[in-house]
Amino acid sequence: MKVPYVDFSGQYALEKRKLMAAIDKTLSGGEYILGRQVEDFEKELAALCGAKYALGVANGTDALVLILKALGIGPGDEVITAPNSFVASASCIALVGARPVFVDVKDNQLMDPAKLAKALTPRTKAIIPVHLTGKICDMEAINAFARKHKLHVIEDAAQAIGALRHGKAAGSFGIAATFSFHPLKNLNAAGDAGAVVTSDPALADKIRLLRNHGLKSRNEVVFWGYNSRLDSIQAAILQSRLKNLDKVIAARRRNADLYRKGLSGVVDCPKDERGCQDAYHLFVIQADRRDALQAHLQENGVSTGVHYPVPIHLQAPCKTLGCREGDFPDCERQSLRILSLPIHQYLKPAQIQHVIKSIKEFYR
Ligand SMILES: *Cc1c(COP(=O)(O)O)cnc(C)c1O
């Protein structure tokens, strides 16, 4: 039996008629960048996140850069983030000229609020908690720390669209949040796409200009800006798929339950914190002899991933920041034990049982 990690062609086959109609409408309309189609999608996205504004941008990385820029963060400033994320959670900080500072993570792979005090300096301006795997960070503790020290909180919610924590949606906890609609994410475009959400009108206005060359009107530039706009065709695809997001998350949550039942006592599985609804962008187990397990699964037709095998603080650009092995022991230990199992919404229960059986076989 084959268990692929993703199934893009399966997704397309199911959605072909709807997507083609949405694309046809957009191409016929003649507006290809931003415009009405993007605004329609932005309204629905803002509503989903319980935020006042959403702004479509070119990708999730730009979304982070634009927020930092708009908040005036730059050279001489420090921003705290997690070391076990996709590189963009830290590169955005360096790209605006500020310094990324890392804090270690808890057993559930999320930023440990108890470690924030150690990372704080007079230069700290903001915290970027990462809702890794589709699980929302301990935002009550992170926000309390930020309020006390007058720091901005920017949620990197690239993996967490649709996730809830005590009834509040990912994207509604900080001054602003970012989403990625990369093809691998739970809400996916047919290419690169991303968004900023915020309820702060001044910040929204600034980012609206920053994403489009600082252009207030066709020929009036207010400040230097970027070209980081969302294409109308991607917005049309995203708006069509957004209607289905609840079902996507429900299917992933069902898959997660099957894994937890089948793997209890065999490997560590992620759990939902009480009152939280994870989006399960990833289902990451923590297991001994990870590399051998991954090879065994591959031999049995099961594709898996590792998110992420090299912590950001051990990547080449962090050498100049003085980062060293041993700086963040929990993150480093996890990086050797984490394995992302297939969790996508097109998996059949029999495929999940095959994964479970293959893992049990390995540890027998
Ligand atoms: C995917 C991702 C990003 C970057 O998004 P892009 O759209 O690929 O630029 C940032 N942070 C996290 C945690 C991600 O998973």
PDB file of N, CA and C in Angstrom, residues 221-305:
ATOM      1  N   VAL A 221       3.622  58.469  -4.645  1.00  0.00           N
ATOM      2  CA  VAL A 221       4.352  57.587  -3.747  1.00  0.00           C
ATOM      3  C   VAL A 221       4.509  58.269  -2.383  1.00  0.00           C
ATOM      4  N   VAL A 222       4.090  57.578  -1.329  1.00  0.00           N
ATOM      5  CA  VAL A 222       4.172  58.155   0.020  1.00  0.00           C
ATOM      6  C   VAL A 222       5.498  57.778   0.687  1.00  0.00           C
ATOM      7  N   PHE A 223       5.950  56.536   0.516  1.00  0.00           N
ATOM      8  CA  PHE A 223       7.267  56.085   1.000  1.00  0.00           C
ATOM      9  C   PHE A 223       7.713  54.906   0.140  1.00  0.00           C
ATOM     10  N   TRP A 224       8.986  54.512   0.261  1.00  0.00           N
ATOM     11  CA  TRP A 224       9.468  53.365  -0.521  1.00  0.00           C
ATOM     12  C   TRP A 224       8.692  52.128  -0.093  1.00  0.00           C
ATOM     13  N   GLY A 225       8.244  51.388  -1.073  1.00  0.00           N
ATOM     14  CA  GLY A 225       7.508  50.176  -0.733  1.00  0.00           C
ATOM     15  C   GLY A 225       8.021  48.972  -1.503  1.00  0.00           C
ATOM     16  N   TYR A 226       7.306  47.879  -1.364  1.00  0.00           N
ATOM     17  CA  TYR A 226       7.675  46.621  -2.023  1.00  0.00           C
ATOM     18  C   TYR A 226       6.670  46.321  -3.142  1.00  0.00           C
ATOM     19  N   ASN A 227       7.021  45.361  -3.965  1.00  0.00           N
ATOM     20  CA  ASN A 227       6.013  44.764  -4.828  1.00  0.00           C
ATOM     21  C   ASN A 227       5.689  43.406  -4.231  1.00  0.00           C
ATOM     22  N   SER A 228       4.668  43.359  -3.373  1.00  0.00           N
ATOM     23  CA  SER A 228       4.283  42.115  -2.733  1.00  0.00           C
ATOM     24  C   SER A 228       2.765  42.035  -2.702  1.00  0.00           C
ATOM     25  N   ARG A 229       2.197  41.766  -3.870  1.00  0.00           N
ATOM     26  CA  ARG A 229       0.742  41.795  -4.004  1.00  0.00           C
ATOM     27  C   ARG A 229       0.215  40.388  -4.273  1.00  0.00           C
ATOM     28  N   LEU A 230      -1.063  40.194  -3.922  1.00  0.00           N
ATOM     29  CA  LEU A 230      -1.697  38.902  -4.188  1.00  0.00           C
ATOM     30  C   LEU A 230      -2.333  38.942  -5.576  1.00  0.00           C
ATOM     31  N   ASP A 231      -2.097  37.910  -6.370  1.00  0.00           N
ATOM     32  CA  ASP A 231      -2.707  37.814  -7.693  1.00  0.00           C
ATOM     33  C   ASP A 231      -4.189  37.461  -7.569  1.00  0.00           C
ATOM     34  N   SER A 232      -4.985  38.028  -8.453  1.00  0.00           N
ATOM     35  CA  SER A 232      -6.436  37.794  -8.422  1.00  0.00           C
ATOM     36  C   SER A 232      -6.760  36.316  -8.625  1.00  0.00           C
ATOM     37  N   ILE A 233      -5.999  35.655  -9.489  1.00  0.00           N
ATOM     38  CA  ILE A 233      -6.292  34.239  -9.790  1.00  0.00           C
ATOM     39  C   ILE A 233      -6.049  33.373  -8.547  1.00  0.00           C
ATOM     40  N   GLN A 234      -5.020  33.711  -7.770  1.00  0.00           N
ATOM     41  CA  GLN A 234      -4.776  32.972  -6.526  1.00  0.00           C
ATOM     42  C   GLN A 234      -5.882  33.271  -5.516  1.00  0.00           C
ATOM     43  N   ALA A 235      -6.320  34.531  -5.461  1.00  0.00           N
ATOM     44  CA  ALA A 235      -7.409  34.880  -4.533  1.00  0.00           C
ATOM     45  C   ALA A 235      -8.676  34.117  -4.895  1.00  0.00           C
ATOM     46  N   ALA A 236      -8.933  33.940  -6.192  1.00  0.00           N
ATOM     47  CA  ALA A 236     -10.131  33.210  -6.627  1.00  0.00           C
ATOM     48  C   ALA A 236     -10.046  31.749  -6.181  1.00  0.00           C
ATOM     49  N   ILE A 237      -8.877  31.151  -6.339  1.00  0.00           N
ATOM     50  CA  ILE A 237      -8.679  29.764  -5.909  1.00  0.00           C
ATOM     51  C   ILE A 237      -8.827  29.660  -4.390  1.00  0.00           C
ATOM     52  N   LEU A 238      -8.218  30.612  -3.688  1.00  0.00           N
ATOM     53  CA  LEU A 238      -8.269  30.580  -2.222  1.00  0.00           C
ATOM     54  C   LEU A 238      -9.695  30.789  -1.710  1.00  0.00           C
ATOM     55  N   GLN A 239     -10.429  31.697  -2.343  1.00  0.00           N
ATOM     56  CA  GLN A 239     -11.801  31.942  -1.892  1.00  0.00           C
ATOM     57  C   GLN A 239     -12.654  30.686  -2.096  1.00  0.00           C
ATOM     58  N   SER A 240     -12.422  30.017  -3.207  1.00  0.00           N
ATOM     59  CA  SER A 240     -13.162  28.782  -3.467  1.00  0.00           C
ATOM     60  C   SER A 240     -12.811  27.724  -2.410  1.00  0.00           C
ATOM     61  N   ARG A 241     -11.545  27.593  -2.092  1.00  0.00           N
ATOM     62  CA  ARG A 241     -11.122  26.560  -1.134  1.00  0.00           C
ATOM     63  C   ARG A 241     -11.449  26.917   0.319  1.00  0.00           C
ATOM     64  N   LEU A 242     -11.540  28.219   0.581  1.00  0.00           N
ATOM     65  CA  LEU A 242     -11.851  28.653   1.954  1.00  0.00           C
ATOM     66  C   LEU A 242     -13.188  28.079   2.416  1.00  0.00           C
ATOM     67  N   LYS A 243     -14.136  27.951   1.481  1.00  0.00           N
ATOM     68  CA  LYS A 243     -15.464  27.419   1.831  1.00  0.00           C
ATOM     69  C   LYS A 243     -15.359  25.998   2.376  1.00  0.00           C
ATOM     70  N   ASN A 244     -14.278  25.326   2.039  1.00  0.00           N
ATOM     71  CA  ASN A 244     -14.108  23.923   2.391  1.00  0.00           C
ATOM     72  C   ASN A 244     -13.177  23.723   3.595  1.00  0.00           C
ATOM     73  N   LEU A 245     -12.642  24.833   4.127  1.00  0.00           N
ATOM     74  CA  LEU A 245     -11.582  24.713   5.142  1.00  0.00           C
ATOM     75  C   LEU A 245     -12.045  23.945   6.388  1.00  0.00           C
ATOM     76  N   ASP A 246     -13.291  24.203   6.821  1.00  0.00           N
ATOM     77  CA  ASP A 246     -13.820  23.493   7.996  1.00  0.00           C
ATOM     78  C   ASP A 246     -13.726  21.978   7.795  1.00  0.00           C
ATOM     79  N   LYS A 247     -14.107  21.545   6.598  1.00  0.00           N
ATOM     80  CA  LYS A 247     -14.100  20.099   6.308  1.00  0.00           C
ATOM     81  C   LYS A 247     -12.672  19.563   6.271  1.00  0.00           C
ATOM     82  N   VAL A 248     -11.760  20.361   5.716  1.00  0.00           N
ATOM     83  CA  VAL A 248     -10.351  19.951   5.650  1.00  0.00           C
ATOM     84  C   VAL A 248      -9.821  19.739   7.061  1.00  0.00           C
ATOM     85  N   ILE A 249     -10.087  20.703   7.937  1.00  0.00           N
ATOM     86  CA  ILE A 249      -9.577  20.607   9.310  1.00  0.00           C
ATOM     87  C   ILE A 249     -10.251  19.448  10.047  1.00  0.00           C
ATOM     88  N   ALA A 250     -11.565  19.287   9.851  1.00  0.00           N
ATOM     89  CA  ALA A 250     -12.277  18.185  10.524  1.00  0.00           C
ATOM     90  C   ALA A 250     -11.687  16.832  10.101  1.00  0.00           C
ATOM     91  N   ALA A 251     -11.378  16.681   8.810  1.00  0.00           N
ATOM     92  CA  ALA A 251     -10.817  15.414   8.324  1.00  0.00           C
ATOM     93  C   ALA A 251      -9.437  15.182   8.924  1.00  0.00           C
ATOM     94  N   ARG A 252      -8.628  16.231   8.993  1.00  0.00           N
ATOM     95  CA  ARG A 252      -7.291  16.099   9.576  1.00  0.00           C
ATOM     96  C   ARG A 252      -7.391  15.759  11.072  1.00  0.00           C
ATOM     97  N   ARG A 253      -8.370  16.341  11.745  1.00  0.00           N
ATOM     98  CA  ARG A 253      -8.531  16.055  13.172  1.00  0.00           C
ATOM     99  C   ARG A 253      -8.985  14.605  13.396  1.00  0.00           C
ATOM    100  N   ARG A 254      -9.819  14.118  12.480  1.00  0.00           N
ATOM    101  CA  ARG A 254     -10.223  12.697  12.568  1.00  0.00           C
ATOM    102  C   ARG A 254      -9.018  11.792  12.362  1.00  0.00           C
ATOM    103  N   ASN A 255      -8.188  12.140  11.382  1.00  0.00           N
ATOM    104  CA  ASN A 255      -6.975  11.349  11.137  1.00  0.00           C
ATOM    105  C   ASN A 255      -6.070  11.351  12.370  1.00  0.00           C
ATOM    106  N   ALA A 256      -5.942  12.522  12.993  1.00  0.00           N
ATOM    107  CA  ALA A 256      -5.102  12.641  14.190  1.00  0.00           C
ATOM    108  C   ALA A 256      -5.623  11.716  15.295  1.00  0.00           C
ATOM    109  N   ASP A 257      -6.950  11.662  15.447  1.00  0.00           N
ATOM    110  CA  ASP A 257      -7.543  10.789  16.475  1.00  0.00           C
ATOM    111  C   ASP A 257      -7.212   9.317  16.199  1.00  0.00           C
ATOM    112  N   LEU A 258      -7.297   8.925  14.921  1.00  0.00           N
ATOM    113  CA  LEU A 258      -6.984   7.532  14.567  1.00  0.00           C
ATOM    114  C   LEU A 258      -5.529   7.201  14.910  1.00  0.00           C
ATOM    115  N   TYR A 259      -4.615   8.122  14.558  1.00  0.00           N
ATOM    116  CA  TYR A 259      -3.197   7.910  14.891  1.00  0.00           C
ATOM    117  C   TYR A 259      -2.997   7.778  16.397  1.00  0.00           C
ATOM    118  N   ARG A 260      -3.633   8.701  17.153  1.00  0.00           N
ATOM    119  CA  ARG A 260      -3.443   8.683  18.614  1.00  0.00           C
ATOM    120  C   ARG A 260      -3.912   7.361  19.205  1.00  0.00           C
ATOM    121  N   LYS A 261      -5.079   6.896  18.748  1.00  0.00           N
ATOM    122  CA  LYS A 261      -5.603   5.614  19.257  1.00  0.00           C
ATOM    123  C   LYS A 261      -4.632   4.486  18.929  1.00  0.00           C
ATOM    124  N   GLY A 262      -4.200   4.433  17.654  1.00  0.00           N
ATOM    125  CA  GLY A 262      -3.398   3.308  17.203  1.00  0.00           C
ATOM    126  C   GLY A 262      -1.974   3.323  17.724  1.00  0.00           C
ATOM    127  N   LEU A 263      -1.468   4.501  18.066  1.00  0.00           N
ATOM    128  CA  LEU A 263      -0.043   4.610  18.421  1.00  0.00           C
ATOM    129  C   LEU A 263       0.182   4.838  19.910  1.00  0.00           C
ATOM    130  N   SER A 264      -0.893   4.783  20.697  1.00  0.00           N
ATOM    131  CA  SER A 264      -0.727   5.068  22.128  1.00  0.00           C
ATOM    132  C   SER A 264       0.186   4.000  22.739  1.00  0.00           C
ATOM    133  N   GLY A 265       1.161   4.456  23.504  1.00  0.00           N
ATOM    134  CA  GLY A 265       2.125   3.547  24.114  1.00  0.00           C
ATOM    135  C   GLY A 265       3.260   3.139  23.181  1.00  0.00           C
ATOM    136  N   VAL A 266       3.222   3.587  21.917  1.00  0.00           N
ATOM    137  CA  VAL A 266       4.266   3.206  20.958  1.00  0.00           C
ATOM    138  C   VAL A 266       5.217   4.382  20.699  1.00  0.00           C
ATOM    139  N   VAL A 267       4.651   5.536  20.342  1.00  0.00           N
ATOM    140  CA  VAL A 267       5.454   6.759  20.166  1.00  0.00           C
ATOM    141  C   VAL A 267       4.674   7.930  20.778  1.00  0.00           C
ATOM    142  N   ASP A 268       5.355   9.057  21.012  1.00  0.00           N
ATOM    143  CA  ASP A 268       4.669  10.248  21.533  1.00  0.00           C
ATOM    144  C   ASP A 268       3.902  10.924  20.404  1.00  0.00           C
ATOM    145  N   CYS A 269       2.595  11.095  20.610  1.00  0.00           N
ATOM    146  CA  CYS A 269       1.750  11.775  19.619  1.00  0.00           C
ATOM    147  C   CYS A 269       1.350  13.150  20.141  1.00  0.00           C
ATOM    148  N   PRO A 270       1.121  14.119  19.235  1.00  0.00           N
ATOM    149  CA  PRO A 270       0.658  15.432  19.684  1.00  0.00           C
ATOM    150  C   PRO A 270      -0.759  15.327  20.245  1.00  0.00           C
ATOM    151  N   LYS A 271      -1.026  16.120  21.283  1.00  0.00           N
ATOM    152  CA  LYS A 271      -2.351  16.128  21.907  1.00  0.00           C
ATOM    153  C   LYS A 271      -2.965  17.510  21.763  1.00  0.00           C
ATOM    154  N   ASP A 272      -4.281  17.570  21.747  1.00  0.00           N
ATOM    155  CA  ASP A 272      -4.981  18.867  21.806  1.00  0.00           C
ATOM    156  C   ASP A 272      -5.003  19.312  23.256  1.00  0.00           C
ATOM    157  N   GLU A 273      -4.545  20.543  23.504  1.00  0.00           N
ATOM    158  CA  GLU A 273      -4.675  21.100  24.842  1.00  0.00           C
ATOM    159  C   GLU A 273      -6.170  21.303  25.100  1.00  0.00           C
ATOM    160  N   ARG A 274      -6.591  21.227  26.355  1.00  0.00           N
ATOM    161  CA  ARG A 274      -8.003  21.415  26.677  1.00  0.00           C
ATOM    162  C   ARG A 274      -8.488  22.780  26.149  1.00  0.00           C
ATOM    163  N   GLY A 275      -9.618  22.776  25.473  1.00  0.00           N
ATOM    164  CA  GLY A 275     -10.185  24.035  24.963  1.00  0.00           C
ATOM    165  C   GLY A 275      -9.552  24.520  23.672  1.00  0.00           C
ATOM    166  N   CYS A 276      -8.665  23.722  23.087  1.00  0.00           N
ATOM    167  CA  CYS A 276      -8.002  24.146  21.847  1.00  0.00           C
ATOM    168  C   CYS A 276      -8.370  23.212  20.709  1.00  0.00           C
ATOM    169  N   GLN A 277      -8.448  23.779  19.532  1.00  0.00           N
ATOM    170  CA  GLN A 277      -8.725  22.976  18.347  1.00  0.00           C
ATOM    171  C   GLN A 277      -7.605  23.183  17.341  1.00  0.00           C
ATOM    172  N   ASP A 278      -6.693  22.205  17.308  1.00  0.00           N
ATOM    173  CA  ASP A 278      -5.560  22.312  16.387  1.00  0.00           C
ATOM    174  C   ASP A 278      -6.016  22.085  14.946  1.00  0.00           C
ATOM    175  N   ALA A 279      -5.304  22.718  14.024  1.00  0.00           N
ATOM    176  CA  ALA A 279      -5.650  22.583  12.603  1.00  0.00           C
ATOM    177  C   ALA A 279      -4.915  21.412  11.947  1.00  0.00           C
ATOM    178  N   TYR A 280      -3.938  20.826  12.652  1.00  0.00           N
ATOM    179  CA  TYR A 280      -3.163  19.689  12.130  1.00  0.00           C
ATOM    180  C   TYR A 280      -2.663  19.906  10.709  1.00  0.00           C
ATOM    181  N   HIS A 281      -1.977  21.030  10.519  1.00  0.00           N
ATOM    182  CA  HIS A 281      -1.214  21.187   9.280  1.00  0.00           C
ATOM    183  C   HIS A 281      -0.177  20.061   9.205  1.00  0.00           C
ATOM    184  N   LEU A 282       0.433  19.770  10.370  1.00  0.00           N
ATOM    185  CA  LEU A 282       1.360  18.641  10.470  1.00  0.00           C
ATOM    186  C   LEU A 282       0.921  17.755  11.634  1.00  0.00           C
ATOM    187  N   PHE A 283       1.214  16.456  11.539  1.00  0.00           N
ATOM    188  CA  PHE A 283       1.043  15.559  12.676  1.00  0.00           C
ATOM    189  C   PHE A 283       2.427  15.019  13.006  1.00  0.00           C
ATOM    190  N   VAL A 284       3.042  15.599  14.046  1.00  0.00           N
ATOM    191  CA  VAL A 284       4.449  15.316  14.337  1.00  0.00           C
ATOM    192  C   VAL A 284       4.558  14.394  15.548  1.00  0.00           C
ATOM    193  N   ILE A 285       5.046  13.181  15.315  1.00  0.00           N
ATOM    194  CA  ILE A 285       5.319  12.289  16.437  1.00  0.00           C
ATOM    195  C   ILE A 285       6.760  12.528  16.897  1.00  0.00           C
ATOM    196  N   GLN A 286       7.064  12.135  18.141  1.00  0.00           N
ATOM    197  CA  GLN A 286       8.449  12.205  18.615  1.00  0.00           C
ATOM    198  C   GLN A 286       8.848  10.772  18.958  1.00  0.00           C
ATOM    199  N   ALA A 287       9.920  10.301  18.309  1.00  0.00           N
ATOM    200  CA  ALA A 287      10.213   8.865  18.347  1.00  0.00           C
ATOM    201  C   ALA A 287      11.711   8.594  18.411  1.00  0.00           C
ATOM    202  N   ASP A 288      12.077   7.501  19.125  1.00  0.00           N
ATOM    203  CA  ASP A 288      13.471   7.034  19.137  1.00  0.00           C
ATOM    204  C   ASP A 288      13.830   6.480  17.761  1.00  0.00           C
ATOM    205  N   ARG A 289      15.116   6.538  17.434  1.00  0.00           N
ATOM    206  CA  ARG A 289      15.642   6.002  16.165  1.00  0.00           C
ATOM    207  C   ARG A 289      14.822   6.525  14.973  1.00  0.00           C
ATOM    208  N   ARG A 290      14.620   7.849  14.964  1.00  0.00           N
ATOM    209  CA  ARG A 290      13.767   8.483  13.965  1.00  0.00           C
ATOM    210  C   ARG A 290      14.180   8.161  12.529  1.00  0.00           C
ATOM    211  N   ASP A 291      15.491   8.304  12.225  1.00  0.00           N
ATOM    212  CA  ASP A 291      15.914   8.122  10.835  1.00  0.00           C
ATOM    213  C   ASP A 291      15.650   6.694  10.345  1.00  0.00           C
ATOM    214  N   ALA A 292      15.897   5.721  11.224  1.00  0.00           N
ATOM    215  CA  ALA A 292      15.653   4.323  10.846  1.00  0.00           C
ATOM    216  C   ALA A 292      14.154   4.082  10.675  1.00  0.00           C
ATOM    217  N   LEU A 293      13.355   4.692  11.563  1.00  0.00           N
ATOM    218  CA  LEU A 293      11.897   4.570  11.440  1.00  0.00           C
ATOM    219  C   LEU A 293      11.425   5.159  10.111  1.00  0.00           C
ATOM    220  N   GLN A 294      11.966   6.315   9.767  1.00  0.00           N
ATOM    221  CA  GLN A 294      11.561   6.966   8.514  1.00  0.00           C
ATOM    222  C   GLN A 294      11.906   6.077   7.307  1.00  0.00           C
ATOM    223  N   ALA A 295      13.091   5.459   7.350  1.00  0.00           N
ATOM    224  CA  ALA A 295      13.501   4.582   6.247  1.00  0.00           C
ATOM    225  C   ALA A 295      12.585   3.349   6.178  1.00  0.00           C
ATOM    226  N   HIS A 296      12.263   2.802   7.359  1.00  0.00           N
ATOM    227  CA  HIS A 296      11.368   1.637   7.409  1.00  0.00           C
ATOM    228  C   HIS A 296       9.996   1.985   6.809  1.00  0.00           C
ATOM    229  N   LEU A 297       9.488   3.179   7.152  1.00  0.00           N
ATOM    230  CA  LEU A 297       8.181   3.586   6.625  1.00  0.00           C
ATOM    231  C   LEU A 297       8.250   3.758   5.109  1.00  0.00           C
ATOM    232  N   GLN A 298       9.333   4.341   4.645  1.00  0.00           N
ATOM    233  CA  GLN A 298       9.496   4.537   3.193  1.00  0.00           C
ATOM    234  C   GLN A 298       9.482   3.181   2.469  1.00  0.00           C
ATOM    235  N   GLU A 299      10.168   2.201   3.060  1.00  0.00           N
ATOM    236  CA  GLU A 299      10.176   0.848   2.474  1.00  0.00           C
ATOM    237  C   GLU A 299       8.772   0.250   2.420  1.00  0.00           C
ATOM    238  N   ASN A 300       7.926   0.704   3.342  1.00  0.00           N
ATOM    239  CA  ASN A 300       6.555   0.196   3.373  1.00  0.00           C
ATOM    240  C   ASN A 300       5.569   1.112   2.638  1.00  0.00           C
ATOM    241  N   GLY A 301       6.108   2.007   1.816  1.00  0.00           N
ATOM    242  CA  GLY A 301       5.245   2.838   0.974  1.00  0.00           C
ATOM    243  C   GLY A 301       4.716   4.101   1.640  1.00  0.00           C
ATOM    244  N   VAL A 302       5.226   4.420   2.851  1.00  0.00           N
ATOM    245  CA  VAL A 302       4.705   5.570   3.600  1.00  0.00           C
ATOM    246  C   VAL A 302       5.684   6.738   3.509  1.00  0.00           C
ATOM    247  N   SER A 303       5.255   7.846   2.909  1.00  0.00           N
ATOM    248  CA  SER A 303       6.111   9.037   2.825  1.00  0.00           C
ATOM    249  C   SER A 303       5.911   9.902   4.055  1.00  0.00           C
ATOM    250  N   THR A 304       7.009  10.359   4.626  1.00  0.00           N
ATOM    251  CA  THR A 304       6.951  11.210   5.813  1.00  0.00           C
ATOM    252  C   THR A 304       7.855  12.421   5.591  1.00  0.00           C
ATOM    253  N   GLY A 305       7.862  13.355   6.551  1.00  0.00           N
ATOM    254  CA  GLY A 305       8.738  14.523   6.445  1.00  0.00           C
ATOM    255  C   GLY A 305       9.342  14.830   7.806  1.00  0.00           C
TER     256      GLY A 305
END
